[in-house]
Tab-separated table of C-alpha atoms in Angstrom:
chain	number	residue	atom	x	y	z
G	1	MET	CA	-50.585	-115.294	68.780
G	2	LYS	CA	-50.652	-118.360	71.060
G	3	LYS	CA	-53.993	-119.457	69.582
G	4	THR	CA	-52.552	-119.111	66.073
G	5	LEU	CA	-49.517	-121.237	66.979
G	6	LYS	CA	-51.739	-123.903	68.520
G	7	PHE	CA	-53.910	-123.952	65.391
G	8	MET	CA	-50.877	-124.242	63.105
G	9	MET	CA	-49.462	-127.068	65.255
G	10	ALA	CA	-52.777	-128.923	65.096
G	11	LEU	CA	-52.894	-128.467	61.316
G	12	TRP	CA	-49.337	-129.768	60.947
G	13	LEU	CA	-50.147	-132.810	63.053
G	14	ALA	CA	-53.226	-133.441	60.898
G	15	MET	CA	-51.245	-133.248	57.662
G	16	ALA	CA	-48.544	-135.473	59.122
G	17	GLY	CA	-51.052	-138.117	60.142
G	18	GLY	CA	-50.085	-137.851	63.820
G	19	ALA	CA	-51.776	-139.490	66.756
G	20	ALA	CA	-53.969	-136.433	67.393
G	21	VAL	CA	-55.730	-137.026	64.058
G	22	ALA	CA	-56.489	-140.692	64.672
G	23	GLN	CA	-57.760	-139.976	68.174
G	24	ASP	CA	-60.304	-137.381	66.982
G	25	ALA	CA	-61.467	-139.284	63.899
G	26	THR	CA	-64.894	-140.929	63.651
G	27	ASP	CA	-64.787	-144.564	62.606
G	28	VAL	CA	-66.762	-145.377	59.454
G	29	ASN	CA	-67.002	-148.787	57.809
G	30	GLY	CA	-67.257	-148.725	54.035
G	31	ILE	CA	-67.984	-146.000	51.521
G	32	ALA	CA	-71.767	-146.038	52.034
G	33	ASP	CA	-71.196	-145.350	55.742
G	34	LEU	CA	-68.768	-142.586	54.762
G	35	LYS	CA	-71.334	-140.891	52.516
G	36	ALA	CA	-73.860	-140.952	55.364
G	37	ASN	CA	-71.378	-139.134	57.600
G	38	GLN	CA	-71.934	-135.434	58.239
G	39	GLY	CA	-68.271	-134.536	57.824
G	40	GLY	CA	-65.194	-133.869	59.898
G	41	MET	CA	-62.265	-136.161	60.640
G	42	VAL	CA	-63.024	-139.773	59.746
G	43	LYS	CA	-61.255	-143.107	59.662
G	44	LEU	CA	-62.579	-145.101	56.724
G	45	THR	CA	-62.107	-148.845	57.175
G	46	LEU	CA	-62.329	-150.543	53.794
G	47	LEU	CA	-64.747	-153.418	53.315
G	48	ALA	CA	-63.746	-156.623	51.567
G	49	GLY	CA	-63.786	-156.238	47.787
G	50	THR	CA	-62.858	-152.561	47.705
G	51	VAL	CA	-60.806	-151.766	44.606
G	52	VAL	CA	-58.564	-148.897	43.543
G	53	TYR	CA	-60.037	-148.160	40.118
G	54	GLY	CA	-58.269	-144.933	39.213
G	55	ALA	CA	-55.169	-142.906	40.011
G	56	VAL	CA	-54.124	-139.526	38.717
G	57	SER	CA	-51.493	-136.941	39.572
G	58	GLU	CA	-52.349	-133.267	39.073
G	59	TYR	CA	-50.696	-129.988	40.003
G	60	SER	CA	-52.998	-129.738	43.038
G	61	GLY	CA	-52.196	-133.212	44.365
G	62	ASP	CA	-52.501	-136.957	43.797
G	63	TYR	CA	-55.791	-138.833	43.830
G	64	LEU	CA	-56.924	-142.431	44.309
G	65	TYR	CA	-60.425	-143.583	43.408
G	66	LEU	CA	-61.969	-146.353	45.542
G	67	TRP	CA	-64.907	-148.526	44.483
G	68	ASP	CA	-66.621	-151.279	46.508
G	69	GLY	CA	-69.082	-152.381	43.819
G	70	GLN	CA	-71.846	-150.065	45.012
G	71	ASP	CA	-70.235	-146.788	46.061
G	72	GLY	CA	-67.135	-144.793	45.248
G	73	THR	CA	-65.049	-142.020	46.762
G	74	ARG	CA	-61.868	-140.093	46.016
G	75	VAL	CA	-58.864	-139.856	48.314
G	76	SER	CA	-56.831	-136.656	47.946
G	77	MET	CA	-53.147	-136.895	48.827
G	78	PRO	CA	-50.001	-134.747	48.682
G	79	VAL	CA	-48.157	-134.515	45.367
G	80	GLY	CA	-45.794	-137.440	44.856
G	81	THR	CA	-47.767	-140.051	46.790
G	82	LEU	CA	-48.651	-141.966	43.637
G	83	THR	CA	-45.047	-143.000	43.153
G	84	ASP	CA	-45.818	-145.573	45.853
G	85	LEU	CA	-49.486	-146.298	45.145
G	86	SER	CA	-50.039	-146.047	41.378
G	87	ASP	CA	-49.454	-149.801	40.906
G	88	TYR	CA	-52.453	-150.459	43.180
G	89	VAL	CA	-54.819	-149.572	40.310
G	90	GLY	CA	-57.020	-152.529	39.423
G	91	LYS	CA	-56.179	-154.380	42.641
G	92	THR	CA	-58.227	-155.081	45.744
G	93	VAL	CA	-57.052	-153.260	48.855
G	94	SER	CA	-57.566	-153.576	52.587
G	95	GLY	CA	-56.753	-151.175	55.384
G	96	SER	CA	-57.918	-147.667	56.215
G	97	VAL	CA	-57.805	-144.014	55.204
G	98	THR	CA	-57.880	-141.271	57.830
G	99	GLY	CA	-58.563	-137.660	56.936
G	100	SER	CA	-61.016	-134.792	56.691
G	101	TYR	CA	-64.323	-135.457	54.961
G	102	ALA	CA	-66.959	-132.981	53.725
G	103	PRO	CA	-69.853	-134.646	51.869
G	104	GLN	CA	-71.004	-131.423	50.193
G	105	SER	CA	-67.664	-129.703	49.706
G	106	PRO	CA	-66.752	-128.080	46.361
G	107	ASN	CA	-64.926	-131.324	45.554
G	108	GLY	CA	-67.924	-133.513	46.343
G	109	ASN	CA	-67.415	-136.710	48.359
G	110	THR	CA	-63.655	-136.514	48.851
G	111	ILE	CA	-61.443	-137.595	51.729
G	112	LEU	CA	-58.463	-135.314	52.287
G	113	GLY	CA	-56.261	-138.203	53.305
G	114	THR	CA	-53.618	-137.624	55.947
G	115	THR	CA	-52.901	-141.254	56.888
G	116	ILE	CA	-53.230	-144.028	54.284
G	117	GLU	CA	-52.676	-147.618	55.370
G	118	LEU	CA	-53.392	-149.876	52.400
G	119	THR	CA	-52.443	-153.453	51.691
G	120	LYS	CA	-52.568	-154.564	48.068
G	121	GLY	CA	-54.393	-157.757	47.198
G	122	GLU	CA	-55.190	-159.644	44.006
G	123	ALA	CA	-56.273	-158.130	40.703
G	124	ALA	CA	-59.985	-157.415	40.602
G	125	ASP	CA	-62.615	-157.706	37.895
G	126	LEU	CA	-63.800	-154.083	37.765
G	127	VAL	CA	-67.512	-153.903	37.059
G	128	PRO	CA	-68.891	-150.363	36.810
G	129	GLN	CA	-72.514	-149.394	37.290
G	130	VAL	CA	-74.222	-148.973	33.919
G	131	VAL	CA	-76.128	-145.702	34.038
G	132	THR	CA	-77.471	-143.052	31.691
G	133	ILE	CA	-76.732	-139.355	31.626
G	134	ALA	CA	-80.297	-138.812	32.859
G	135	ASP	CA	-79.605	-141.100	35.864
G	136	LEU	CA	-76.500	-139.139	36.814
G	137	LYS	CA	-78.143	-135.743	36.499
G	138	ALA	CA	-81.222	-136.858	38.434
G	139	SER	CA	-79.210	-138.075	41.473
G	140	PRO	CA	-75.685	-136.638	41.235
G	141	ALA	CA	-74.905	-136.964	44.952
G	142	THR	CA	-75.771	-140.675	44.830
G	143	TYR	CA	-73.204	-141.367	42.130
G	144	ALA	CA	-70.445	-138.977	43.273
G	145	TYR	CA	-67.091	-140.659	42.484
G	146	SER	CA	-68.822	-143.939	41.733
G	147	TYR	CA	-67.373	-146.099	38.988
G	148	VAL	CA	-69.924	-145.771	36.182
G	149	LYS	CA	-70.222	-146.692	32.523
G	150	VAL	CA	-72.179	-144.389	30.216
G	151	GLN	CA	-72.996	-145.056	26.586
G	152	GLY	CA	-73.063	-142.121	24.222
G	153	ASN	CA	-71.528	-140.199	21.391
G	154	LEU	CA	-68.264	-138.392	22.088
G	155	PHE	CA	-67.881	-135.064	20.328
G	156	TYR	CA	-65.343	-132.265	20.503
G	157	VAL	CA	-67.494	-129.160	21.011
G	158	GLN	CA	-66.581	-125.699	22.283
G	159	TYR	CA	-62.953	-126.721	22.946
G	160	GLN	CA	-63.869	-129.597	25.229
G	161	GLU	CA	-65.117	-133.164	24.953
G	162	ARG	CA	-68.782	-133.847	25.549
G	163	LEU	CA	-70.618	-137.158	25.749
G	164	TYR	CA	-74.137	-136.928	24.266
G	165	ASP	CA	-77.046	-139.317	24.660
G	166	GLU	CA	-79.842	-139.977	22.189
G	167	THR	CA	-81.900	-137.030	23.530
G	168	GLY	CA	-79.131	-134.491	22.959
G	169	ASP	CA	-78.327	-134.128	26.674
G	170	TYR	CA	-74.639	-134.270	27.527
G	171	LEU	CA	-71.915	-134.512	30.159
G	172	GLU	CA	-68.532	-132.897	29.995
G	173	VAL	CA	-65.731	-135.446	29.778
G	174	SER	CA	-62.110	-135.452	30.897
G	175	ASP	CA	-59.270	-137.964	30.655
G	176	ILE	CA	-58.103	-138.665	34.213
G	177	HIS	CA	-56.018	-141.778	33.684
G	178	TYR	CA	-52.677	-140.318	32.679
G	179	GLN	CA	-51.027	-141.808	29.572
G	180	ASN	CA	-54.064	-143.985	29.025
G	181	LEU	CA	-56.524	-142.173	26.806
G	182	THR	CA	-56.329	-139.044	24.681
G	183	LEU	CA	-59.913	-138.183	23.887
G	184	SER	CA	-59.093	-135.779	21.094
G	185	LEU	CA	-57.804	-138.742	19.093
G	186	PHE	CA	-61.247	-140.342	19.316
G	187	ASN	CA	-63.238	-137.346	18.140
G	188	ASN	CA	-66.841	-138.151	17.166
G	189	GLN	CA	-66.737	-141.720	18.476
G	190	LYS	CA	-69.634	-143.853	19.640
G	191	GLY	CA	-69.175	-146.245	22.500
G	192	ALA	CA	-69.249	-146.877	26.249
G	193	PHE	CA	-67.056	-144.760	28.512
G	194	ALA	CA	-66.219	-145.760	32.093
G	195	GLY	CA	-64.711	-143.870	35.005
G	196	PRO	CA	-65.550	-141.781	38.072
G	197	PHE	CA	-68.489	-139.406	38.042
G	198	TYR	CA	-67.536	-135.984	39.375
G	199	HIS	CA	-70.154	-133.974	41.206
G	200	SER	CA	-69.177	-130.567	42.602
G	201	PRO	CA	-72.184	-128.796	44.118
G	202	SER	CA	-72.161	-125.020	44.513
G	203	ARG	CA	-74.598	-122.148	44.792
G	204	TRP	CA	-73.854	-121.267	41.162
G	205	GLY	CA	-75.015	-124.672	39.950
G	206	ASP	CA	-73.693	-128.201	40.106
G	207	GLU	CA	-70.666	-129.153	38.023
G	208	MET	CA	-70.917	-132.680	36.675
G	209	LYS	CA	-68.294	-134.477	34.638
G	210	LEU	CA	-67.348	-138.003	33.611
G	211	GLY	CA	-63.688	-138.830	34.149
G	212	VAL	CA	-62.807	-141.443	31.547
G	213	ILE	CA	-60.311	-144.178	32.390
G	214	SER	CA	-61.433	-146.689	29.759
G	215	ALA	CA	-63.486	-146.749	26.581
G	216	ASN	CA	-65.120	-149.387	24.410
G	217	PHE	CA	-65.888	-148.094	20.938
G	218	PHE	CA	-67.781	-151.224	19.906
G	219	GLU	CA	-70.753	-150.627	22.194
G	220	SER	CA	-73.024	-148.244	20.320
G	221	GLU	CA	-76.552	-148.446	21.685
G	222	GLY	CA	-78.353	-145.205	22.442
G	223	MET	CA	-76.143	-142.922	20.410
G	224	ALA	CA	-76.700	-139.209	19.869
G	225	THR	CA	-77.364	-137.946	16.364
G	226	PRO	CA	-76.437	-134.344	15.547
G	227	THR	CA	-79.338	-132.158	14.472
G	228	PRO	CA	-79.085	-131.473	10.717
G	229	VAL	CA	-79.172	-127.735	9.992
G	230	THR	CA	-79.228	-126.151	6.529
G	231	LEU	CA	-78.326	-122.481	6.159
G	232	ASP	CA	-78.299	-120.349	3.003
G	233	ALA	CA	-75.739	-117.633	2.347
G	234	THR	CA	-78.204	-115.764	0.109
G	235	ALA	CA	-81.159	-115.769	2.497
G	236	GLU	CA	-82.208	-114.849	6.023
G	237	ASN	CA	-81.607	-117.729	8.447
G	238	ASP	CA	-83.270	-118.531	11.760
G	239	LEU	CA	-80.475	-118.500	14.354
G	240	SER	CA	-82.717	-117.757	17.322
G	241	LYS	CA	-82.368	-121.149	19.024
G	242	GLU	CA	-79.369	-122.835	20.572
G	243	ILE	CA	-78.498	-126.172	18.975
G	244	PRO	CA	-75.919	-127.913	21.195
G	245	LEU	CA	-74.976	-130.538	18.630
G	246	ALA	CA	-75.506	-129.848	14.950
G	247	THR	CA	-74.271	-130.789	11.505
G	248	VAL	CA	-74.472	-127.581	9.474
G	249	THR	CA	-74.531	-127.268	5.691
G	250	ILE	CA	-74.285	-123.759	4.225
G	251	ASN	CA	-75.673	-123.553	0.699
G	252	ASN	CA	-74.549	-120.935	-1.853
G	253	LEU	CA	-71.213	-120.572	-0.096
G	254	SER	CA	-67.951	-121.537	-1.793
G	255	TYR	CA	-64.205	-121.233	-1.339
G	256	GLU	CA	-61.448	-121.637	-3.933
G	257	ALA	CA	-58.162	-123.311	-3.090
G	258	GLY	CA	-55.342	-120.773	-2.710
G	259	ASN	CA	-57.621	-117.720	-2.833
G	260	LEU	CA	-58.314	-115.395	0.071
G	261	ALA	CA	-61.886	-115.295	1.348
G	262	VAL	CA	-63.738	-114.254	4.490
G	263	LEU	CA	-64.549	-116.900	7.124
G	264	SER	CA	-67.523	-115.855	9.249
G	265	VAL	CA	-69.639	-118.709	10.617
G	266	PRO	CA	-71.872	-118.812	13.739
G	267	PHE	CA	-70.022	-121.599	15.544
G	268	ASN	CA	-66.590	-122.516	16.856
G	269	MET	CA	-64.492	-125.078	15.022
G	270	SER	CA	-61.671	-127.336	16.149
G	271	ALA	CA	-58.465	-127.550	14.133
G	272	ALA	CA	-59.530	-130.984	12.887
G	273	ARG	CA	-62.854	-129.583	11.725
G	274	ILE	CA	-61.200	-126.675	9.880
G	275	GLU	CA	-58.824	-128.943	7.987
G	276	SER	CA	-61.463	-131.580	7.245
G	277	VAL	CA	-63.543	-128.939	5.452
G	278	PHE	CA	-60.913	-126.643	3.946
G	279	GLY	CA	-57.921	-128.948	3.595
G	280	GLU	CA	-54.763	-129.726	5.532
G	281	GLY	CA	-52.482	-126.709	5.798
G	282	THR	CA	-55.298	-124.169	5.423
G	283	GLU	CA	-54.233	-120.736	6.680
G	284	LEU	CA	-56.294	-118.321	8.771
G	285	TYR	CA	-55.479	-114.649	9.330
G	286	SER	CA	-56.798	-112.255	11.957
G	287	LEU	CA	-56.623	-108.462	11.877
G	288	ASP	CA	-53.576	-107.119	13.728
G	289	THR	CA	-55.184	-104.169	15.509
G	290	ARG	CA	-51.843	-102.960	16.898
G	291	ASN	CA	-50.053	-102.653	13.576
G	292	SER	CA	-52.765	-101.688	11.110
G	293	GLU	CA	-52.409	-98.070	9.998
G	294	ILE	CA	-54.264	-95.018	8.706
G	295	THR	CA	-51.797	-92.824	6.818
G	296	ALA	CA	-51.959	-89.870	4.428
G	297	ASP	CA	-52.061	-92.205	1.429
G	298	GLY	CA	-54.615	-94.694	2.724
G	299	ALA	CA	-55.704	-97.352	5.207
G	300	TYR	CA	-53.721	-100.533	5.715
G	301	PHE	CA	-55.477	-103.583	7.167
G	302	VAL	CA	-52.475	-105.528	8.450
G	303	PHE	CA	-53.228	-109.190	9.116
G	304	GLN	CA	-51.283	-111.735	11.132
G	305	LYS	CA	-51.332	-115.514	10.760
G	306	TYR	CA	-53.751	-117.063	13.239
G	307	ASP	CA	-52.607	-120.341	14.833
G	308	TYR	CA	-55.743	-122.471	15.133
G	309	SER	CA	-53.907	-125.694	16.023
G	310	THR	CA	-54.686	-125.475	19.754
G	311	TYR	CA	-57.936	-123.575	20.159
G	312	GLY	CA	-59.494	-123.750	16.707
G	313	SER	CA	-61.549	-120.812	15.432
G	314	TYR	CA	-64.207	-118.777	17.211
G	315	GLY	CA	-67.723	-118.135	15.971
G	316	THR	CA	-67.517	-114.687	17.548
G	317	ALA	CA	-64.549	-113.709	15.361
G	318	VAL	CA	-64.029	-113.047	11.649
G	319	TYR	CA	-60.999	-114.237	9.681
G	320	LEU	CA	-59.437	-114.242	6.262
G	321	ILE	CA	-58.953	-117.816	5.088
G	322	LYS	CA	-56.752	-119.317	2.397
G	323	PRO	CA	-57.987	-122.909	1.955
G	324	THR	CA	-55.905	-125.627	0.390
G	325	LYS	CA	-58.883	-127.257	-1.298
G	326	SER	CA	-61.932	-125.865	-3.058
G	327	VAL	CA	-65.287	-126.446	-1.390
G	328	ALA	CA	-68.864	-125.560	-2.298
G	329	ASN	CA	-71.835	-125.767	0.065
G	330	PRO	CA	-69.573	-126.865	2.961
G	331	THR	CA	-70.797	-129.160	5.737
G	332	PHE	CA	-69.507	-128.762	9.291
G	333	THR	CA	-70.125	-131.733	11.612
G	334	ALA	CA	-70.478	-131.735	15.419
G	335	VAL	CA	-70.637	-127.991	16.044
G	336	GLN	CA	-72.674	-125.937	18.495
G	337	ILE	CA	-74.815	-122.971	17.436
G	338	SER	CA	-75.548	-120.412	20.159
G	339	ALA	CA	-78.880	-118.584	20.246
G	340	ASN	CA	-78.842	-115.235	18.415
G	341	PRO	CA	-75.104	-115.174	17.665
G	342	TYR	CA	-73.521	-111.867	16.680
G	343	PRO	CA	-71.045	-111.774	13.790
G	344	GLY	CA	-67.469	-110.984	14.648
G	345	TYR	CA	-65.605	-107.785	13.864
G	346	SER	CA	-62.190	-106.284	14.555
G	347	SER	CA	-61.165	-102.605	14.459
G	348	TYR	CA	-58.104	-100.378	14.481
G	349	GLN	CA	-58.479	-96.867	15.925
G	350	LYS	CA	-56.226	-93.892	15.180
G	351	TRP	CA	-56.583	-91.341	17.970
G	352	ASP	CA	-56.051	-87.585	17.818
G	353	TYR	CA	-55.447	-86.826	21.493
G	354	SER	CA	-55.501	-83.083	20.930
G	355	THR	CA	-59.206	-83.324	20.112
G	356	TYR	CA	-59.967	-86.717	21.723
G	357	THR	CA	-61.381	-88.029	18.477
G	358	HIS	CA	-60.448	-91.077	16.467
G	359	GLU	CA	-60.779	-92.618	13.029
G	360	ASP	CA	-61.671	-96.308	12.729
G	361	ILE	CA	-61.081	-98.991	10.145
G	362	THR	CA	-63.023	-102.227	10.682
G	363	PHE	CA	-63.114	-105.772	9.344
G	364	ARG	CA	-66.660	-107.062	9.828
G	365	GLY	CA	-68.339	-110.447	9.325
G	366	THR	CA	-71.947	-111.138	8.357
G	367	PHE	CA	-74.492	-113.758	9.401
G	368	ALA	CA	-77.260	-112.347	7.158
G	369	PRO	CA	-77.370	-110.737	3.705
G	370	THR	CA	-76.309	-107.123	4.190
G	371	THR	CA	-76.738	-104.077	1.954
G	372	LEU	CA	-73.650	-101.858	2.049
G	373	ALA	CA	-73.427	-98.102	1.643
G	374	THR	CA	-72.016	-97.043	-1.735
G	375	ASP	CA	-70.312	-93.837	-0.543
G	376	GLY	CA	-66.823	-95.337	-0.604
G	377	THR	CA	-66.760	-96.284	3.082
G	378	ARG	CA	-67.648	-99.955	2.542
G	379	LEU	CA	-65.090	-102.103	0.749
G	380	LEU	CA	-65.189	-105.630	-0.619
G	381	PRO	CA	-62.183	-107.991	-0.693
G	382	ALA	CA	-60.989	-109.767	-3.826
G	383	ALA	CA	-59.231	-113.119	-3.973
G	384	ASP	CA	-55.821	-111.403	-4.177
G	385	GLY	CA	-56.448	-109.178	-1.144
G	386	THR	CA	-57.267	-105.956	-3.016
G	387	LEU	CA	-60.220	-103.904	-1.779
G	388	THR	CA	-62.808	-102.161	-3.938
G	389	ALA	CA	-65.627	-99.845	-2.931
G	390	ALA	CA	-69.142	-101.264	-3.000
G	391	THR	CA	-71.257	-100.091	-5.928
G	392	ALA	CA	-74.962	-100.325	-6.679
G	393	GLU	CA	-74.267	-103.662	-8.399
G	394	THR	CA	-72.120	-105.122	-5.595
G	395	ALA	CA	-73.677	-103.566	-2.490
G	396	MET	CA	-75.454	-106.764	-1.396
G	397	VAL	CA	-73.085	-108.969	0.634
G	398	ASN	CA	-74.091	-112.550	1.359
G	399	ALA	CA	-74.449	-114.064	4.797
G	400	PHE	CA	-71.351	-115.808	6.223
G	401	SER	CA	-69.094	-113.391	4.392
G	402	GLY	CA	-67.684	-109.997	5.302
G	403	PHE	CA	-66.540	-106.511	4.298
G	404	PHE	CA	-64.261	-103.649	5.367
G	405	GLU	CA	-65.186	-100.191	6.685
G	406	VAL	CA	-63.064	-97.038	6.296
G	407	PRO	CA	-63.644	-93.314	6.972
G	408	ALA	CA	-65.069	-91.210	4.168
G	409	ASP	CA	-61.826	-89.278	3.545
G	410	ILE	CA	-59.654	-92.377	2.960
G	411	ALA	CA	-58.199	-92.282	-0.556
G	412	ALA	CA	-57.201	-95.960	-0.778
G	413	ALA	CA	-57.119	-99.136	1.287
G	414	ARG	CA	-55.280	-102.423	1.158
G	415	VAL	CA	-55.127	-105.792	2.937
G	416	MET	CA	-51.592	-106.772	3.920
G	417	LEU	CA	-50.523	-110.269	4.924
G	418	PRO	CA	-47.126	-111.152	6.437
G	419	GLY	CA	-44.470	-110.561	3.739
G	420	ASP	CA	-46.750	-108.512	1.462
G	421	VAL	CA	-45.404	-105.418	-0.334
G	422	ILE	CA	-47.169	-102.451	-1.939
G	423	THR	CA	-45.673	-100.500	-4.859
G	424	ALA	CA	-48.231	-97.647	-4.868
G	425	ILE	CA	-46.303	-95.306	-2.560
G	426	SER	CA	-45.880	-91.593	-1.981
G	427	GLU	CA	-43.230	-89.372	-3.531
G	428	VAL	CA	-41.293	-89.139	-0.262
G	429	GLU	CA	-41.030	-92.916	-0.126
G	430	GLN	CA	-39.856	-93.112	-3.762
G	431	SER	CA	-36.830	-90.974	-2.909
G	432	ARG	CA	-35.586	-93.768	-0.613
G	433	GLN	CA	-36.183	-96.494	-3.176
G	434	SER	CA	-32.538	-97.439	-3.725
G	435	SER	CA	-31.168	-96.640	-0.257
G	436	GLY	CA	-31.456	-100.194	1.083
G	437	GLN	CA	-32.680	-98.780	4.406
G	438	THR	CA	-35.861	-99.515	6.356
G	439	TYR	CA	-38.087	-96.694	7.659
G	440	ASN	CA	-41.213	-96.524	9.777
G	441	LEU	CA	-44.259	-94.602	8.570
G	442	SER	CA	-43.051	-91.476	10.366
G	443	GLY	CA	-39.950	-91.391	8.136
G	444	MET	CA	-37.501	-92.518	10.838
G	445	ARG	CA	-34.818	-95.049	9.883
G	446	VAL	CA	-35.163	-98.408	11.716
G	447	SER	CA	-32.254	-100.827	12.032
G	448	ALA	CA	-34.168	-103.789	13.498
G	449	PRO	CA	-37.865	-103.606	12.576
G	450	VAL	CA	-40.350	-105.481	14.719
G	451	ARG	CA	-43.866	-106.509	13.701
G	452	GLY	CA	-45.724	-103.797	11.762
G	453	LEU	CA	-45.809	-101.739	8.582
G	454	TYR	CA	-42.538	-100.279	7.209
G	455	VAL	CA	-41.001	-98.801	4.039
G	456	LYS	CA	-37.986	-100.556	2.524
G	457	ASP	CA	-36.430	-99.819	-0.870
G	458	GLY	CA	-39.412	-97.706	-1.808
G	459	ARG	CA	-42.066	-100.275	-0.929
G	460	LYS	CA	-44.370	-100.725	2.042
G	461	VAL	CA	-43.748	-104.091	3.694
G	462	VAL	CA	-45.167	-106.006	6.639
G	463	ALA	CA	-42.596	-107.206	9.153
G	464	ALA	CA	-43.652	-110.480	10.763
G	465	PRO	CA	-43.017	-111.057	14.508
G	466	ARG	CA	-39.731	-112.717	15.412
G	467	ARG	CA	-39.914	-116.303	16.681
């Protein structure tokens, strides 16, 4: 217990920047000397010309980035410190930083600052090191938290920004200078991007990222060019190789404005990409596996509106789409194709717990032409959402399309979107047609229906979730 109290007291003194910290700290002069240090408590004395070139406040703390023209480091501080130091950005500083330093910590070359004694000088002309992505990946420890400028092509891929060079290699990118740059607004831009280079070594592989604090979109040497890929909805396609940056055209594939169709493509798409191809206000729907139903009179594929505004669409999922503009042989720019992707599917299961068996209904996408069974268990969607059984003439489904699966004993099936109604109902439901009441599919009256399938005034309806 006494040892624990002593340790906690020592830790408190360290965080408070007390005299015990300064006494035990090793003096280092300049960032290069710091990076040569083996770790522990250090007192970094800043050399002439050192500049604060970045400042950011995050939930885990506040950070200052120091650059002396050759080397850089990050100073980690308690939350709220930047209220006093954020106006130091772009200025020369003198003084010292005392704190714990671990050159190969998960955060790379970072000082956990406990005492910061800085004096602000004149504005500085910040000159980053001009490097390539290959330079950074070849010697990541050398450039850790250095102020670098990298030329490349900025793309929004896989829900994050990536900076590509002319070889197709890339770095992940983040915006660290708060209220300064929103990278998503500069999607697919060529230029030079400057900021600290993050290097976080670990036994699972090094994490490397460029933190952008400034960008120049007029410098365009050495830009990446997406690999052109042509796919055919009526043919087999080679999807065996990963293509990290591609512009994909799919021939023999078309969508009509206002009509429902299946969206099944082997890559993720951002919201901007979806609306650039299919039109602003395009709607996507995903299968609601909690509220779809298998009843005595048929199977009901209940769909819910899918909000793609934040995360876009997934290549591992299948959707119904209602585009706002017609498109034939669509082209999708700046997407990533994974090796051997598997088409998405979504299922609802109705369990019989007395026998531990279940019946399934499934919405399934395709990445290759597929021949369907013609026994009534494979259904094709029409533009109005009706489903018809595959026949000998319609059994071949194109790639990048989809179909529905039902058990063999299902008499009928229907796609239902939010607000849809169905007039083909059973005799029991017709008896309630003029009652004005709402019932669930078990025949129980419901006063406040939540999301799902119900019967009201003799019609099956889909209740949308409350906002």
